[in-house]
Coordinates of N, CA, C and O and ligand atoms in Angstrom, one line a residue:
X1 N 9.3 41.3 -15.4 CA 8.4 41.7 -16.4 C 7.6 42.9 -15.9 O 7.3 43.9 -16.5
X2 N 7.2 42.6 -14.8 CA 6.5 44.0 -13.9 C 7.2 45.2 -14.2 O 6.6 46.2 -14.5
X3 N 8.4 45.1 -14.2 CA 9.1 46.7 -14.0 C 8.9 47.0 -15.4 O 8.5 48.1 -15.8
X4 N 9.1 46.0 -16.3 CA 9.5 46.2 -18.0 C 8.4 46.6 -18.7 O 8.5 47.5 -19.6
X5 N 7.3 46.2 -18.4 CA 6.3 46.6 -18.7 C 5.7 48.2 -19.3 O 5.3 48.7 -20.4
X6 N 5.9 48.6 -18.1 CA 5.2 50.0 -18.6 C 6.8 50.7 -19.4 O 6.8 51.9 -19.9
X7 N 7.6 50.0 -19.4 CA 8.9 50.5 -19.9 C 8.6 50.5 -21.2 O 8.7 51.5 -22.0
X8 N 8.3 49.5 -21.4 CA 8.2 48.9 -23.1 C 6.8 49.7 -23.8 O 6.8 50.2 -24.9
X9 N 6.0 49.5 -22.9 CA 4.3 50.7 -23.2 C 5.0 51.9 -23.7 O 5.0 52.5 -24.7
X10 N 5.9 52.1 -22.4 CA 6.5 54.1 -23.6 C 7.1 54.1 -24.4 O 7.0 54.9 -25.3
X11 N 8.0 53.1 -24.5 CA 8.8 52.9 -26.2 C 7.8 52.8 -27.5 O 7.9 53.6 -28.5
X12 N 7.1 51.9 -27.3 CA 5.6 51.9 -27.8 C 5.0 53.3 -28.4 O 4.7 53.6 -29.6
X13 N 4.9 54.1 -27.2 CA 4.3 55.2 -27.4 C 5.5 56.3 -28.3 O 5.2 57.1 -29.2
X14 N 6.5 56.1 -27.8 CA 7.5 57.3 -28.1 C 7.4 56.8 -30.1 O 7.5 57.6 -31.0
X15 N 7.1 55.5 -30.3 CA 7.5 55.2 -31.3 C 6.3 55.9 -32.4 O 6.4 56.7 -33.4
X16 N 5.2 55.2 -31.7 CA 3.9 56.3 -32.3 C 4.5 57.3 -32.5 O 4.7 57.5 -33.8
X17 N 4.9 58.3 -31.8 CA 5.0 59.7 -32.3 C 6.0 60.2 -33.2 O 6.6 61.3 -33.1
X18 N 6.1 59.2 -34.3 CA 7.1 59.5 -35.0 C 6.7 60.2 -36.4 O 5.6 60.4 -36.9
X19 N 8.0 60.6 -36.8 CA 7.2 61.1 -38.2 C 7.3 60.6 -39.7 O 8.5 60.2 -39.8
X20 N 6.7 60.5 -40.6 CA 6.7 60.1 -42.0 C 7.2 61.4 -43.0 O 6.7 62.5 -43.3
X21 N 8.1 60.9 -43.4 CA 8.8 61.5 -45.1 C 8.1 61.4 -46.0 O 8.1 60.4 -46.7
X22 N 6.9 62.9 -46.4 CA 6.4 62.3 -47.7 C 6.9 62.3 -48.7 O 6.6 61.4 -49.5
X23 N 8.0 63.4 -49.0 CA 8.8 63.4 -50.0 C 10.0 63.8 -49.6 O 10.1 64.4 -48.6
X24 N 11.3 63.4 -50.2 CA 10.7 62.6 -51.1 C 10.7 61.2 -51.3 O 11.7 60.9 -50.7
X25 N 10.3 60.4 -51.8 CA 10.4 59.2 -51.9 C 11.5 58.2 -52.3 O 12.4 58.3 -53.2
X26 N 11.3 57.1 -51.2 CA 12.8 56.3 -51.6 C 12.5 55.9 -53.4 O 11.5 55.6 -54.1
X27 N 14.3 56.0 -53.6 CA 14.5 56.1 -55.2 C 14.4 57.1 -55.9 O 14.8 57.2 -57.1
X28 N 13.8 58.0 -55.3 CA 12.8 59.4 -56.0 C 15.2 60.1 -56.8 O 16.2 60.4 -56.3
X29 N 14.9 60.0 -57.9 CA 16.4 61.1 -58.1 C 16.2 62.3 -58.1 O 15.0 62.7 -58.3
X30 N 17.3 63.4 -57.8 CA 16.9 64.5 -57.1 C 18.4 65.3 -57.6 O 19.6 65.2 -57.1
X31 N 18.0 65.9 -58.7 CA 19.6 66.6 -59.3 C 20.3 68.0 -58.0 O 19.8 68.8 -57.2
X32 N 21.6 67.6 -58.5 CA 22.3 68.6 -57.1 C 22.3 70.0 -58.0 O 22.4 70.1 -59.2
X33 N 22.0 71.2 -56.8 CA 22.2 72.0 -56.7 C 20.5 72.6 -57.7 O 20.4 73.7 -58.3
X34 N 19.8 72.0 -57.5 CA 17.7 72.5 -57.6 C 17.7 72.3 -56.6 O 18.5 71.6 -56.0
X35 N 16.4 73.4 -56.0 CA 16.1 73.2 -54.7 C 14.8 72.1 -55.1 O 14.2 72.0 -56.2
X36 N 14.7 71.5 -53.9 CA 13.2 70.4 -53.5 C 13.1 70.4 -52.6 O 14.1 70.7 -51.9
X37 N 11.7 70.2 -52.1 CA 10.9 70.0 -50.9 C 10.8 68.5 -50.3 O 10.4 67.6 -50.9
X38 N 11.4 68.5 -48.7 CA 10.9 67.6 -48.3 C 10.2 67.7 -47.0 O 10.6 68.4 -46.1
X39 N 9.0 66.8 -47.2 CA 8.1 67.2 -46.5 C 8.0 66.3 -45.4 O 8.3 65.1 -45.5
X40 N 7.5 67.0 -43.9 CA 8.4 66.3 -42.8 C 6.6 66.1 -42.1 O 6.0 67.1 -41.7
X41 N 5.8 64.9 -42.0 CA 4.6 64.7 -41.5 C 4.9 64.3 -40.1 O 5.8 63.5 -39.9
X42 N 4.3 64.9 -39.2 CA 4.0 64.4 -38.2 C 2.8 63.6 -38.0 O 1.7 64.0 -38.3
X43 N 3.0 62.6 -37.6 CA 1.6 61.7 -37.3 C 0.9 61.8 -36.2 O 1.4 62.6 -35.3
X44 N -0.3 61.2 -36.0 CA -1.2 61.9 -35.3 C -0.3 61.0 -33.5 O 0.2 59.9 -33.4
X45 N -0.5 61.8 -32.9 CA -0.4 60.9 -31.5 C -1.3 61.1 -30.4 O -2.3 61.7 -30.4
X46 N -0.7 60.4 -29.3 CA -2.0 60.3 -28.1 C -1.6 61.7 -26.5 O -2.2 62.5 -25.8
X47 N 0.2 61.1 -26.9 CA 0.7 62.0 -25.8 C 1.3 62.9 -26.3 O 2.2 62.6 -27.1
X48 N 1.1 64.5 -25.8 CA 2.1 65.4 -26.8 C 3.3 66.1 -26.5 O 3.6 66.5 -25.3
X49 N 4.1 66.4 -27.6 CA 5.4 66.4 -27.7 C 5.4 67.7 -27.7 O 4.4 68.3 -28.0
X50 N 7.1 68.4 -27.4 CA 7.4 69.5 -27.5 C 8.8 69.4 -28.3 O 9.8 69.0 -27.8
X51 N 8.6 69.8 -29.8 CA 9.4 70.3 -30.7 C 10.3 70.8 -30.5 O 10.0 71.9 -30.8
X52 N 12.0 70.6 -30.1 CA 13.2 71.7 -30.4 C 13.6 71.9 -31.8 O 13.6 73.0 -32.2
X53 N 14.2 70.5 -32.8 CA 14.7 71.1 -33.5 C 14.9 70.0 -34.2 O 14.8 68.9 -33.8
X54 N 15.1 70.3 -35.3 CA 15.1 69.8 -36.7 C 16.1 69.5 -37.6 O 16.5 70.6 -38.0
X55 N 16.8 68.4 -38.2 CA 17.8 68.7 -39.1 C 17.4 67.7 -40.4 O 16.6 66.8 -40.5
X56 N 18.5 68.6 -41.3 CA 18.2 67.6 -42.7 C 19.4 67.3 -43.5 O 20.0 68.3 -43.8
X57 N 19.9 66.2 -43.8 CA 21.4 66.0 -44.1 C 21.6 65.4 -45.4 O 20.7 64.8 -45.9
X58 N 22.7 65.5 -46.0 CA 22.8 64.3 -46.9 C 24.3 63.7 -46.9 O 25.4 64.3 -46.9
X59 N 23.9 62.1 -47.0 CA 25.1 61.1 -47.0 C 25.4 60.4 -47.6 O 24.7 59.5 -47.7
X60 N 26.6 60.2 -48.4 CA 26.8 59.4 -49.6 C 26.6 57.6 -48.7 O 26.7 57.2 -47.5
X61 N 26.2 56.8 -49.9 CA 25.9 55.7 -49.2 C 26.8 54.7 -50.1 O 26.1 54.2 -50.9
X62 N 27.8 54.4 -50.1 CA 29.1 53.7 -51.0 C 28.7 52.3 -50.7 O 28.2 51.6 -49.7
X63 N 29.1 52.0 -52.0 CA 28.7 50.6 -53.0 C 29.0 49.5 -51.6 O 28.2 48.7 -51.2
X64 N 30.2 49.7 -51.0 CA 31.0 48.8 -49.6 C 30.5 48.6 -48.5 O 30.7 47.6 -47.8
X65 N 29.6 50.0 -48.1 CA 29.5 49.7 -47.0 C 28.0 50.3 -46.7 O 27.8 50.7 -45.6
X66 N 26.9 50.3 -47.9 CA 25.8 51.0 -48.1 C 25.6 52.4 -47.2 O 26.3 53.3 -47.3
X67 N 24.4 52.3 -46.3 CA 23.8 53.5 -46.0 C 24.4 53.6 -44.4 O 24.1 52.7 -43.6
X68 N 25.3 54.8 -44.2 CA 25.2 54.6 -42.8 C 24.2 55.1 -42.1 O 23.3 55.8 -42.6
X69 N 24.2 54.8 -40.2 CA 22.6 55.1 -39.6 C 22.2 56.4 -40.1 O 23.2 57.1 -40.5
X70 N 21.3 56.8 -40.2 CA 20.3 57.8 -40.5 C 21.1 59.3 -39.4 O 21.3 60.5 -39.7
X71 N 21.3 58.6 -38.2 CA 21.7 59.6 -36.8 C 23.4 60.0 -37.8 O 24.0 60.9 -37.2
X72 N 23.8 59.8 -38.5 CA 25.1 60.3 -38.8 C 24.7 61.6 -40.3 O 24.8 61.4 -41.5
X73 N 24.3 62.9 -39.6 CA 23.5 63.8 -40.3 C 24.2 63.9 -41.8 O 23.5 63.9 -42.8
X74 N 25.2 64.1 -41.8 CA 25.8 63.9 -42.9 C 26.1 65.8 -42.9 O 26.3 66.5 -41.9
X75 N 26.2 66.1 -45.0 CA 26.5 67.2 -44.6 C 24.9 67.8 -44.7 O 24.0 67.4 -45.4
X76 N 24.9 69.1 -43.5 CA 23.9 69.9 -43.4 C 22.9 70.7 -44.7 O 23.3 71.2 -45.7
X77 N 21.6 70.5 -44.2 CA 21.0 71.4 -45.5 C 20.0 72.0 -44.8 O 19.7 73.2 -45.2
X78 N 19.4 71.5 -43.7 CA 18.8 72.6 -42.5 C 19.0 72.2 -41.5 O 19.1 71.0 -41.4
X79 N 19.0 73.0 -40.6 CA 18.8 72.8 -39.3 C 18.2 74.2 -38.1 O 18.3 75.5 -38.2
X80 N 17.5 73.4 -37.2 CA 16.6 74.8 -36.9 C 15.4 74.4 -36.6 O 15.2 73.2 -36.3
X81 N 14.4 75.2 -36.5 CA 13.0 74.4 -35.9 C 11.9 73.6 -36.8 O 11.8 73.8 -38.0
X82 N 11.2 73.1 -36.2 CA 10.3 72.1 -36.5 C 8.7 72.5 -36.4 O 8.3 72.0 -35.4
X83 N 8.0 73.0 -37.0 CA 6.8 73.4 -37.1 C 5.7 73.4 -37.7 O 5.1 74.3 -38.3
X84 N 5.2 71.9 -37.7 CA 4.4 71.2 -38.5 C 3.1 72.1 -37.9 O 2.7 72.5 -36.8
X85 N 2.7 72.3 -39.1 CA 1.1 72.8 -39.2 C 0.0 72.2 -39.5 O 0.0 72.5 -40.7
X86 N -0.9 71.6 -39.4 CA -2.1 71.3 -40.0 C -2.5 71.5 -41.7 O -2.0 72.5 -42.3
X87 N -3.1 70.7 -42.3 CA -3.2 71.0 -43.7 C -4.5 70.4 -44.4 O -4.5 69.2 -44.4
X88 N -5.3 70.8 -44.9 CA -6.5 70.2 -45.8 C -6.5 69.0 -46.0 O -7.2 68.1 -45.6
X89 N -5.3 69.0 -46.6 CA -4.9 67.3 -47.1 C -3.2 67.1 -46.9 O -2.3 68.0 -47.0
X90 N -2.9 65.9 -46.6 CA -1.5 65.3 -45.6 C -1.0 65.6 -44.6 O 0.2 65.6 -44.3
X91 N -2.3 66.1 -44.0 CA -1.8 65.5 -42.1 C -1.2 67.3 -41.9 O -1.3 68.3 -42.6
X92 N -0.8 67.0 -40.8 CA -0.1 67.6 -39.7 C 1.9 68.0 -40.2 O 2.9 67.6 -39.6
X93 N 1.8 69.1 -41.5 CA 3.3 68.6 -41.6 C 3.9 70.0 -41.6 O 3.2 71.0 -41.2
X94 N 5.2 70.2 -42.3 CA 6.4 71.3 -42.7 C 7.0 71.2 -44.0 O 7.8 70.3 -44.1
X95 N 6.9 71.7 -44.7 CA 7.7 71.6 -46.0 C 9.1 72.5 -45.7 O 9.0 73.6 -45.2
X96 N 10.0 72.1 -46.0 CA 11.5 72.4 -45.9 C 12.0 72.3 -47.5 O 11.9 71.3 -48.3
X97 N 12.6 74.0 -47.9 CA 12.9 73.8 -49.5 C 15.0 73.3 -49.2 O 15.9 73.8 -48.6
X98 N 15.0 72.3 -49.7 CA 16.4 72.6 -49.4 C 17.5 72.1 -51.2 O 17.2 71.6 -52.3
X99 N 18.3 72.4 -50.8 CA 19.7 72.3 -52.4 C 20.7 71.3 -51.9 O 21.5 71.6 -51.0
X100 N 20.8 70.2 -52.5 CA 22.4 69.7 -52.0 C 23.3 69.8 -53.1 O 23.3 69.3 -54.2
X101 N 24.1 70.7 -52.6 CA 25.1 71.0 -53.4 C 25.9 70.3 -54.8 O 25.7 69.1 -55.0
X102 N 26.8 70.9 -55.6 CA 27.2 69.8 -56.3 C 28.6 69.0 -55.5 O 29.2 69.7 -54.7
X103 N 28.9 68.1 -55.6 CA 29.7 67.3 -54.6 C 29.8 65.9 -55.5 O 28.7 65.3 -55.9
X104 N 31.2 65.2 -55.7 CA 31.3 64.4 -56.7 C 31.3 63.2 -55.9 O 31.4 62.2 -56.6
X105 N 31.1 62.9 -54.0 CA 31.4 61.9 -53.5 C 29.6 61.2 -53.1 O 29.1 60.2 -52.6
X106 N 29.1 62.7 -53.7 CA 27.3 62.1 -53.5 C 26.5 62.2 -54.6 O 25.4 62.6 -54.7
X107 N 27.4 61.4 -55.8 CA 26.8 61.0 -56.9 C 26.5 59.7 -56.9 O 27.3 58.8 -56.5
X108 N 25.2 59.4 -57.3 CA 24.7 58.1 -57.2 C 23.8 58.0 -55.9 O 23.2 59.0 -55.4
X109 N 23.7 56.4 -55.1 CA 23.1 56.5 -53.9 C 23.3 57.1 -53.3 O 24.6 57.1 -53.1
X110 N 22.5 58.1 -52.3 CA 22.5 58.6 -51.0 C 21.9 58.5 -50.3 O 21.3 57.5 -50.5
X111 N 21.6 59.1 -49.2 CA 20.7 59.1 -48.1 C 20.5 60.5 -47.4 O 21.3 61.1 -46.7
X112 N 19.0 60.9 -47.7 CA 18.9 62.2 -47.1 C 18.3 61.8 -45.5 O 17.2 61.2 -45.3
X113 N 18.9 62.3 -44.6 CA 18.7 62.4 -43.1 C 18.2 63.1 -42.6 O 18.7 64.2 -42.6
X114 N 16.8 63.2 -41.8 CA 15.9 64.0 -40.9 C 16.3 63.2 -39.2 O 16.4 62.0 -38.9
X115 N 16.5 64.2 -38.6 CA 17.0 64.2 -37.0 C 16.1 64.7 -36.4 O 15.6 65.8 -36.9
X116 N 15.5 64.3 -35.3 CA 14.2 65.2 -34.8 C 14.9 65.3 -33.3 O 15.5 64.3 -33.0
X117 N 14.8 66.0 -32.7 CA 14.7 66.8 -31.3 C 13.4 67.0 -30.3 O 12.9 68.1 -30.1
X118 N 13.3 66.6 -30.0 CA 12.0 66.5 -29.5 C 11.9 66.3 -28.0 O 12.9 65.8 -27.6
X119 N 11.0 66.6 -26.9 CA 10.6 66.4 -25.3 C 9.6 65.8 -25.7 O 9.0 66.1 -26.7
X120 N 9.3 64.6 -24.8 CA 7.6 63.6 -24.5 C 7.8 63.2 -23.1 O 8.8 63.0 -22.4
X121 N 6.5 63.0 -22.7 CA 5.9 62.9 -21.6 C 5.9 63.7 -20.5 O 6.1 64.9 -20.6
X122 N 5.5 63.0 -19.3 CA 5.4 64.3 -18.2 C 6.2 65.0 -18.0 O 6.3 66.2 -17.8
X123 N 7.7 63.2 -18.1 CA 9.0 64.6 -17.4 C 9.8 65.1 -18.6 O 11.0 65.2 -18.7
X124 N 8.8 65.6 -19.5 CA 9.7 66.0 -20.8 C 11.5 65.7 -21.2 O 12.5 66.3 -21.3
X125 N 11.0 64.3 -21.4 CA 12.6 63.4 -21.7 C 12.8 63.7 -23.1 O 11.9 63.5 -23.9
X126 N 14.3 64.4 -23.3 CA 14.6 64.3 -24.3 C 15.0 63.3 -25.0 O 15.7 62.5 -24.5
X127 N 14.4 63.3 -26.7 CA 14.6 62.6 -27.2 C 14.8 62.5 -28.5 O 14.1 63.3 -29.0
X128 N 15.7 61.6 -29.7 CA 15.9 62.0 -30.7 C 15.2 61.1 -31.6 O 14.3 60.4 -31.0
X129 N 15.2 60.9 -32.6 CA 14.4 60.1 -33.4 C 15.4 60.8 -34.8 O 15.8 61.9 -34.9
X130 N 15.8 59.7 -35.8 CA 16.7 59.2 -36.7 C 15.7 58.8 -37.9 O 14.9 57.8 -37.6
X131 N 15.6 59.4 -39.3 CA 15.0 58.9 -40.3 C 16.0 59.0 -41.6 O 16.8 59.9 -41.8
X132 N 15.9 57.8 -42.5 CA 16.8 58.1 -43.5 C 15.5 57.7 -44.7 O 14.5 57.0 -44.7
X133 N 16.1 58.6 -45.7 CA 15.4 57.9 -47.4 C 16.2 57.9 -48.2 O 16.7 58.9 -48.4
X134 N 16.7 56.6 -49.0 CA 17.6 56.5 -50.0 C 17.3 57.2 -51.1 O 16.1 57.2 -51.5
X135 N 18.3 58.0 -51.7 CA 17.5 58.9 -53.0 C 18.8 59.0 -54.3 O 20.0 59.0 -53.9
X136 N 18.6 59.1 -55.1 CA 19.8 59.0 -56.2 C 20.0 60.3 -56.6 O 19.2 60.9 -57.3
X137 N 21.1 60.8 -56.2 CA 21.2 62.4 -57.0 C 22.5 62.3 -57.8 O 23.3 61.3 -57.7
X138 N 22.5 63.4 -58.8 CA 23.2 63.4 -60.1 C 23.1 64.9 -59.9 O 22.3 65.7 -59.3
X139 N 24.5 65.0 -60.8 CA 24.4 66.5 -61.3 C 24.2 66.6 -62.6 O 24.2 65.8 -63.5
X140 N 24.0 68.2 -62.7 CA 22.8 68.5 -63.7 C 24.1 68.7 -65.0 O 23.8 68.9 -66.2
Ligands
LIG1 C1 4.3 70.3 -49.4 O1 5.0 69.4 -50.2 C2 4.2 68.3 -50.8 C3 5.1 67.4 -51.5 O2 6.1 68.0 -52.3 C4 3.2 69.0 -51.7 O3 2.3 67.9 -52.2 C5 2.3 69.9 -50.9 O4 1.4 70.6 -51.8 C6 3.2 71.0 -50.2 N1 2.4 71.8 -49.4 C7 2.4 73.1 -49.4 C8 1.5 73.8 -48.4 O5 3.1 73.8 -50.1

């Protein structure tokens, strides 16, 4: 337990520094080929991180075999850096405009994917962090 200890404290910590999807919202439908905003919050943390890079995907999530992990980006709609800024109101974030194309195998549920890239702590360990939100898109 001695060794595990402070092991489990950084997992802890790494976990804090995660980020929240404010938009858009699970369930939220989202017709293909409009652009929308999703907005990528970073939460407040203790120890700070150094930002590489950013992705945002989308994944059909089939009736059989639902949502796969979040880490399987799917197809691309950005990718590139991460530069949350400060804001009046909701935190510390980035809005990203993005379009998912029309595509007949991501009608219905999906799952839009944020990938974070990221260094924390002293010895700047890289690290990734995986978010999914189920969202229903239709074409127009
Ligand atoms: C970012 O997106 C959110 C959600 O769509 C919106 O409420 C907010 O006003 C946007 N912020 C800016 C600076 O455009």
């Amino acid at each position: 337990m001695k060794v595990l200890a402070p092991l489990f404290a950084f997992f802890a910590l790494a976990s804090a520094q995660g980020l929240t999807i404010g938009t858009p919202k699970k369930g939220q439908r989202i017709p293909m080929e409009r652009p929308f905003t999703v907005q990528v919050i970073k939460n407040p943390h203790i120890i700070s991180s150094i930002e590489v890079a950013l992705t945002i995907g989308i994944v059909s999530c089939p009736q059989s075999s639902g949502c796969p992990d979040p880490s399987n980006v799917g197809e691309v709609l950005y990718q590139g850096p991460y530069r949350p800024r400060p804001h009046r109101a909701g935190g510390n974030y980035q809005n990203f405009t993005v379009t998912i194309p029309f595509d007949e195998d991501l009608i219905g549920r999906s799952q839009l994917t944020v990938n974070r890239f990221f260094l924390i702590g002293a010895q700047n360990g890289a690290t990734l962090q995986s978010y999914g939100v189920e969202i229903d898109t239709f074409p127009l």
